[in-house]
CSV table of C-alpha atoms and ligand atoms in Angstrom, one decimal:
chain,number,residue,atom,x,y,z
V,1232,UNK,CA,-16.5,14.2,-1.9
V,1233,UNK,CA,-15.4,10.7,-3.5
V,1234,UNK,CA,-14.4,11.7,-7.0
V,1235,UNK,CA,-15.5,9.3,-9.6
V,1236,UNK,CA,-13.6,8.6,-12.9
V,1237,UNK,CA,-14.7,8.4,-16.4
V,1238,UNK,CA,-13.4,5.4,-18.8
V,1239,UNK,CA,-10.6,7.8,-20.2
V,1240,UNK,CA,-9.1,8.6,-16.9
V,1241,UNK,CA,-9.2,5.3,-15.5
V,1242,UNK,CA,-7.3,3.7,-18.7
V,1243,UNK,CA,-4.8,7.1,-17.6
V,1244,UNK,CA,-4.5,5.3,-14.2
V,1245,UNK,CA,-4.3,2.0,-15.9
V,1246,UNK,CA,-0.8,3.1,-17.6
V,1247,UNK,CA,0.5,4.5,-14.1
V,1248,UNK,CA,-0.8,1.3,-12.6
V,1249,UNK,CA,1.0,-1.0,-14.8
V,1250,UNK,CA,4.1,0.9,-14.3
V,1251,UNK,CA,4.1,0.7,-10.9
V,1252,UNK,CA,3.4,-3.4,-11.3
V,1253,UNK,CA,6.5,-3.4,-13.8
V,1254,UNK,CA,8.4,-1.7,-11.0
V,1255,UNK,CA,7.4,-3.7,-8.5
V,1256,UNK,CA,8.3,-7.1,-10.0
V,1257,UNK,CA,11.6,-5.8,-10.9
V,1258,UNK,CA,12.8,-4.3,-7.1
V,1259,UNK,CA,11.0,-7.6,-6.1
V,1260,UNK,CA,13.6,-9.9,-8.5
V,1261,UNK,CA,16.2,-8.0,-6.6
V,1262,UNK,CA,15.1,-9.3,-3.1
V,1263,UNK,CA,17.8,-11.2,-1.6
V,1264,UNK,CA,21.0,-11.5,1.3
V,1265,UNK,CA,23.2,-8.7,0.7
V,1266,UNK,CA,20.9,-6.2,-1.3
V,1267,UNK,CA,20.4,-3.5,0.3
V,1268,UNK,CA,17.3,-1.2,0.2
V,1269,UNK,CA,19.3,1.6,-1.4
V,1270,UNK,CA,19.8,-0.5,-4.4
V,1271,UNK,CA,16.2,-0.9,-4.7
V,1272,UNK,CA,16.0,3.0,-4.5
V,1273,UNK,CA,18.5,3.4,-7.0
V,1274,UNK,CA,16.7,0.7,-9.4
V,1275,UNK,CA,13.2,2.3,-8.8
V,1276,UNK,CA,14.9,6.0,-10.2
V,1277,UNK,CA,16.0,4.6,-13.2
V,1278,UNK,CA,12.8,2.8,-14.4
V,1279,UNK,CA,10.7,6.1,-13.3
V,1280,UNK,CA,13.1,8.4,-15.3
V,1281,UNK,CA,12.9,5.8,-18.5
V,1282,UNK,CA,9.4,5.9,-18.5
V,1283,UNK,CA,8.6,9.4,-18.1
V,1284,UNK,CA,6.5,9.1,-14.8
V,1285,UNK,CA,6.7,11.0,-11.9
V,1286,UNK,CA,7.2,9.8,-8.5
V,1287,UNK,CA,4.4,10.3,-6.5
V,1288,UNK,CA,6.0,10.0,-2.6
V,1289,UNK,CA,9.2,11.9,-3.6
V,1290,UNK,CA,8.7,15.8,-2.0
V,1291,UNK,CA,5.3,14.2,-0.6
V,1292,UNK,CA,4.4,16.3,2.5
V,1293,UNK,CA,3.3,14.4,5.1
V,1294,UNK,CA,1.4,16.4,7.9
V,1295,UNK,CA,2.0,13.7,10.8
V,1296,UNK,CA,5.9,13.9,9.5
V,1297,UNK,CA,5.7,17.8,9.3
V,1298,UNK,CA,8.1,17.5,6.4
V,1299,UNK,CA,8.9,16.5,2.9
V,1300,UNK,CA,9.3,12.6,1.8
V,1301,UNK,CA,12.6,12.0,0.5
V,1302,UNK,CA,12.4,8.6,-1.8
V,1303,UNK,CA,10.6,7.2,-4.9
V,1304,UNK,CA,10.4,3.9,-2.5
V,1305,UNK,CA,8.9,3.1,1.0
V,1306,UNK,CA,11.0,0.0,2.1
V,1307,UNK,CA,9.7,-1.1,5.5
V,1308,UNK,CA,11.7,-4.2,6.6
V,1309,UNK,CA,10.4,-7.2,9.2
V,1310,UNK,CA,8.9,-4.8,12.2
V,1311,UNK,CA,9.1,-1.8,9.9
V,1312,UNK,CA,5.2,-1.1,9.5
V,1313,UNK,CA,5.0,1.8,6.6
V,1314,UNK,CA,7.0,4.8,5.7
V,1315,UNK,CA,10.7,2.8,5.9
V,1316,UNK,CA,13.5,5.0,4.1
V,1317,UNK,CA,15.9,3.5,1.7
V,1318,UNK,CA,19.2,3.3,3.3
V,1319,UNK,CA,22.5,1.9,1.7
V,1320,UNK,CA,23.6,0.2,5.5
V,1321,UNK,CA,19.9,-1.7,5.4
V,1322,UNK,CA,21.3,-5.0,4.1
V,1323,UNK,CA,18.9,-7.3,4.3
V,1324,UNK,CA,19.7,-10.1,5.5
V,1325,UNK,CA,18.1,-14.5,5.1
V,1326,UNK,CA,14.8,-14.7,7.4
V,1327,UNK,CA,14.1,-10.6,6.6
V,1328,UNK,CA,10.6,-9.5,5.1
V,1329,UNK,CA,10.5,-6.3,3.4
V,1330,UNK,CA,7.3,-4.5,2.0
V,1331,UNK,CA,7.9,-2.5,-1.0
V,1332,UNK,CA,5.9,0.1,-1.3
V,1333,UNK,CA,5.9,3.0,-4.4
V,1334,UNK,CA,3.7,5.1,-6.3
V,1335,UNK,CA,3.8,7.3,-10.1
V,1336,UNK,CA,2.0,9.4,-11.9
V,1337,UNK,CA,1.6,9.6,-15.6
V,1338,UNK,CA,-0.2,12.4,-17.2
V,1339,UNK,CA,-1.8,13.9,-13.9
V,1340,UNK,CA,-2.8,10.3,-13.0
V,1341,UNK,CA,-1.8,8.2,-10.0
V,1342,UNK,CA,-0.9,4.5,-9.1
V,1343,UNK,CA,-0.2,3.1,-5.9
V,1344,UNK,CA,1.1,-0.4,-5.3
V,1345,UNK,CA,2.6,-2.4,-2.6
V,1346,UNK,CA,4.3,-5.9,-2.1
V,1347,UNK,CA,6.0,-7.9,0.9
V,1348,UNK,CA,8.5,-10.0,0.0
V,1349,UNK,CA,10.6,-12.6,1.9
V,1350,UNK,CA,14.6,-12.9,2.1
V,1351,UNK,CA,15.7,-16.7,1.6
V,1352,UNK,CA,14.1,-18.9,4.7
V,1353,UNK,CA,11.2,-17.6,6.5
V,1354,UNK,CA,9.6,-18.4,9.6
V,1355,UNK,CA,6.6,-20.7,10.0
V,1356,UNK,CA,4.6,-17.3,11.1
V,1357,UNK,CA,6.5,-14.5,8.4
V,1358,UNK,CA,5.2,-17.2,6.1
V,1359,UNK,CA,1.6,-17.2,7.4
V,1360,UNK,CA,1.9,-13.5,7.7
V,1361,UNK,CA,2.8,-12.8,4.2
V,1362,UNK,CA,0.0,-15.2,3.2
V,1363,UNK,CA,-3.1,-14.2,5.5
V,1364,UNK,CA,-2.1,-10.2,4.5
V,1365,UNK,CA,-2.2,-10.7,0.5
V,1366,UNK,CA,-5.1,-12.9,1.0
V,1367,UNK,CA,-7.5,-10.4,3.1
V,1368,UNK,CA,-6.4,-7.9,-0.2
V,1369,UNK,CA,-7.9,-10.4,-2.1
V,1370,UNK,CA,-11.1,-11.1,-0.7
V,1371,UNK,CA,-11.4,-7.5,-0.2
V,1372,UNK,CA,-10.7,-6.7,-3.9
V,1373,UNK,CA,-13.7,-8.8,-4.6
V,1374,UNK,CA,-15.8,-6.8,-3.0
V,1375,UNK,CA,-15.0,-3.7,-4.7
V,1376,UNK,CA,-18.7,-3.8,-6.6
V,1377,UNK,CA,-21.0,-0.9,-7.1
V,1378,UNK,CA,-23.9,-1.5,-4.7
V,1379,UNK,CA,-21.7,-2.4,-1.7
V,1380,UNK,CA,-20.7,-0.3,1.0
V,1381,UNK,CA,-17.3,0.8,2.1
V,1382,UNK,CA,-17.7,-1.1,5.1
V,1383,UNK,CA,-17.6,-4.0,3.4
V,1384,UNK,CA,-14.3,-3.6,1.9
V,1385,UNK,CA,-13.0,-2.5,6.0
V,1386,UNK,CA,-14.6,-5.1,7.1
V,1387,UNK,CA,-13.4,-8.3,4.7
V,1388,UNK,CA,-9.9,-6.8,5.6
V,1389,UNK,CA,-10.5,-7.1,9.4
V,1390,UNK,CA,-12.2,-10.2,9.9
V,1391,UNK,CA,-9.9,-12.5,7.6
V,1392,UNK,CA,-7.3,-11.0,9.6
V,1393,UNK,CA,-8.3,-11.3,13.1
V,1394,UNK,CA,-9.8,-14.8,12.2
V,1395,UNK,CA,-6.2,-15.6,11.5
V,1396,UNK,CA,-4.8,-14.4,14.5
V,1397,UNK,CA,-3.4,-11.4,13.6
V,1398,UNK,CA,-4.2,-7.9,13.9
V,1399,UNK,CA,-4.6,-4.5,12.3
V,1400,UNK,CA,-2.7,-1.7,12.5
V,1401,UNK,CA,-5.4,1.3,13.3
V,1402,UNK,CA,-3.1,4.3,12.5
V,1403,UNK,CA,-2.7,3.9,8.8
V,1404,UNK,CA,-4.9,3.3,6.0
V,1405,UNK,CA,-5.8,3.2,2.8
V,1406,UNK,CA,-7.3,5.9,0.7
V,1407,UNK,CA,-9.3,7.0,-2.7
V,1408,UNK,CA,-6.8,8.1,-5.4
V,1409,UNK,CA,-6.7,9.6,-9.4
V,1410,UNK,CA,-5.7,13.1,-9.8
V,1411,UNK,CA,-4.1,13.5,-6.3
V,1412,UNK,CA,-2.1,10.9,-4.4
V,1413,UNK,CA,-4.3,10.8,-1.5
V,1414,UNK,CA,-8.2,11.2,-2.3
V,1415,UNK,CA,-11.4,11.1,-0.3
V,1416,UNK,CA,-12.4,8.1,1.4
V,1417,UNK,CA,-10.2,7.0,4.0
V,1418,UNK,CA,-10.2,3.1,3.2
V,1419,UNK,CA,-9.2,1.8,6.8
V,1420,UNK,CA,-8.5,-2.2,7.1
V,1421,UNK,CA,-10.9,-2.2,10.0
V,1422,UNK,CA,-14.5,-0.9,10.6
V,1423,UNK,CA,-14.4,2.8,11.8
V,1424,UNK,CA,-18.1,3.4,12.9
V,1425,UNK,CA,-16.7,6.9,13.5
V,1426,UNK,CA,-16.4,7.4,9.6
V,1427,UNK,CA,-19.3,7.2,7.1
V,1428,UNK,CA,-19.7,4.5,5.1
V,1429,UNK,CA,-20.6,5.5,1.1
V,1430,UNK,CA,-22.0,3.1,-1.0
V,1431,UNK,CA,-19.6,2.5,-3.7
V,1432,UNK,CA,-20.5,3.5,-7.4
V,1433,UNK,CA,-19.5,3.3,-10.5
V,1434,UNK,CA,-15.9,5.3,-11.3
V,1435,UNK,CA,-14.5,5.8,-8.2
V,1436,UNK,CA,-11.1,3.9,-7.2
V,1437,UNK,CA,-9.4,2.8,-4.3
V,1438,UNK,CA,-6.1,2.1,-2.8
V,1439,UNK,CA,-6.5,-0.5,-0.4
V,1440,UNK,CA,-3.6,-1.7,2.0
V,1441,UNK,CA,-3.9,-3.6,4.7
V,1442,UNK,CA,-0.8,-3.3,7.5
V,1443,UNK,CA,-0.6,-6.5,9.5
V,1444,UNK,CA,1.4,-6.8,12.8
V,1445,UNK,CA,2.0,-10.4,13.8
V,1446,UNK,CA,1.5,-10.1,17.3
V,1447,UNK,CA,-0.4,-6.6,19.2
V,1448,UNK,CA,-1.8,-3.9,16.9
V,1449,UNK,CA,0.4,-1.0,18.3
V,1450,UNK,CA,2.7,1.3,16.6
V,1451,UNK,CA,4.9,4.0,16.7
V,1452,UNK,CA,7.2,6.1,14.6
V,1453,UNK,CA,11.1,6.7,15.1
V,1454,UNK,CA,12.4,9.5,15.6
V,1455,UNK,CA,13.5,9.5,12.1
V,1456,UNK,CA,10.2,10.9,12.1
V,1457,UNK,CA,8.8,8.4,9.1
V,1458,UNK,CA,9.5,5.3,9.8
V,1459,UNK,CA,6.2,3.6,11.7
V,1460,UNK,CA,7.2,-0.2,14.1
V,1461,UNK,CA,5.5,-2.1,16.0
V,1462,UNK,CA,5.5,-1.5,19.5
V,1463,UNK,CA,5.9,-5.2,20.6
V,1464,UNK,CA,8.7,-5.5,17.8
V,1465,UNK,CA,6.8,-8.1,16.1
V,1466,UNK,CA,6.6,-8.4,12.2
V,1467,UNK,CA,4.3,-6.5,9.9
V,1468,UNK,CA,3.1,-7.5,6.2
V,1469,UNK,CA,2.1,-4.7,3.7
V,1470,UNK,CA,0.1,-5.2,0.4
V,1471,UNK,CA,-1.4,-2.6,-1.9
V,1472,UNK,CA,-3.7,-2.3,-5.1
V,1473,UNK,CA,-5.6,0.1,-6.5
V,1474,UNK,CA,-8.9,-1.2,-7.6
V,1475,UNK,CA,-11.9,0.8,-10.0
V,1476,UNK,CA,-15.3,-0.6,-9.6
V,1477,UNK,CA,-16.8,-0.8,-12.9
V,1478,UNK,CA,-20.1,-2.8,-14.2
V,1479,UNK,CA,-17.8,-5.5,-15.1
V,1480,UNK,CA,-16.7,-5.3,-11.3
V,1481,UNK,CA,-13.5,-4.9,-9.3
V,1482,UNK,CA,-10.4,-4.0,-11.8
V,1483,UNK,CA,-7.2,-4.0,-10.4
V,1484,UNK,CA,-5.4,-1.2,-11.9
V,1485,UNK,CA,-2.1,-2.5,-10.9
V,1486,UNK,CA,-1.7,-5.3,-11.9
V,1487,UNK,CA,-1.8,-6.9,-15.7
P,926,MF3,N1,1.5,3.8,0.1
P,926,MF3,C1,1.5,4.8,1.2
P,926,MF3,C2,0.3,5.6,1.0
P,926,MF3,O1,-0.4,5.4,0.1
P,926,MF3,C3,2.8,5.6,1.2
P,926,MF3,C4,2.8,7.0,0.7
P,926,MF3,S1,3.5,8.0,1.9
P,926,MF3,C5,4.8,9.0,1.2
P,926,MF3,O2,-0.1,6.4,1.9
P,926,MF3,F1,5.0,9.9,2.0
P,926,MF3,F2,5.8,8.2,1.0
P,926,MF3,F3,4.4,9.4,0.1
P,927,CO,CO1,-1.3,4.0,-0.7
């Protein structure tokens, strides 16, 4: 069952949302040669504790993990795909992308943001990467409209990608979220004819976050047991919003 949100709640989301942007632009200030992820960690604590929110991946059990997520952050560098643990020897380094990934709650309610953000001189295709990732978020944000389908939303995601000449990773996805973390529907960046595919109404919001390898779509996780790679060793971009669909149309809960 999608859960759907009344105007009260969603301004509740709005706050952890906005926190979570505030975050975000902060740790992403911090980007460059000789920070390490730790630091980021560290950074992310401190605002959490001074605003009164909760983290929401911090003692997160993860079923495919079996265990207990350790950070505030998820800090996933170059072909780091999702789930990357701060670690004070990561020092990143000129040419490095890392995707920035963290979540709060604030009275009961729950945002979910992520960014990718480049070290110093990138590559011709980290640079396209970063750009053709954030972009297939945005033309799928626009379609977060009461009427459409949730297809539509997979779909945007996987065609701007694949057009580009990229391609999506299949094992993670995004998801519904409010009172819990993780809500009903699955919101996967590619068309899963296996899944159903609601219409999407008033109230309900989504976290959507397309994962984009550079080269083949194939991942797997360390034996860290978290931290998801591509196979091929090829980079991966990362970027997250959670959107409500109201009758004004798509709002982007985390983001001013
Ligand atoms: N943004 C990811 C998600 O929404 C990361 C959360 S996983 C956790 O699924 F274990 F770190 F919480
Ligand atoms: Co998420």
């Amino acid at each position: 069952m999608i859960v759907r949100k009344t105007r009260s709640e969603l301004e509740k989301m709005r706050r952890s949302g906005l926190l979570v942007h505030d975050i975000l632009q902060a740790l992403g200030g911090m980007v460059a040669e000789g920070v390490t992820t730790w630091d980021m960690e560290v950074a992310a604590v401190k605002m959490m504790e001074d605003a009164g929110a909760k983290p929401a991946f911090k003692n997160y059990f993860v079923p495919a993990a079996g265990e207990r997520y350790r950070y505030v952050l998820c800090t996933s560098v170059n072909e780091e795909i999702v789930h990357g643990m701060p670690n004070p020897k990561r020092v990143l380094k000129a040419g490095d992308i890392v995707s920035i990934d963290t979540g709060v709650s604030l009275d009961g309610y729950f945002g979910d943001s992520a960014i990718t953000v480049g070290v110093g001189e990138l590559s011709e295709e980290a640079k396209k990467l970063l750009k053709v990732t954030e972009e297939s978020l945005e033309l799928a944000i626009d379609k977060v409209r009461e009427g459409n389908r949730l297809f539509d939303i997979c779909g945007t995601v996987e065609n701007y990608v694949v057009r580009n000449g990229f391609s999506i990773v299949r094992e993670y996805v995004g998801h519904g979220i409010g009172t819990q973390l993780h809500e009903e529907p699955q919101v996967p960046n590619y068309v899963d004819r296996r899944n159903e595919n609601p219409r999407l109404r008033e109230g309900m919001v989504l976290a959507i976050e397309p994962m984009v390898n550079a080269g083949k779509p194939d991942a797997k996780v360390l034996r860290d047991k978290w931290t998801a790679v591509t196979k091929d060793g090829s980079y991966s971009a990362h970027f997250e919003h959670c959107v409500a669909i109201t009758p004004e149309g798509p709002w982007v809960l985390t983001r001013p």
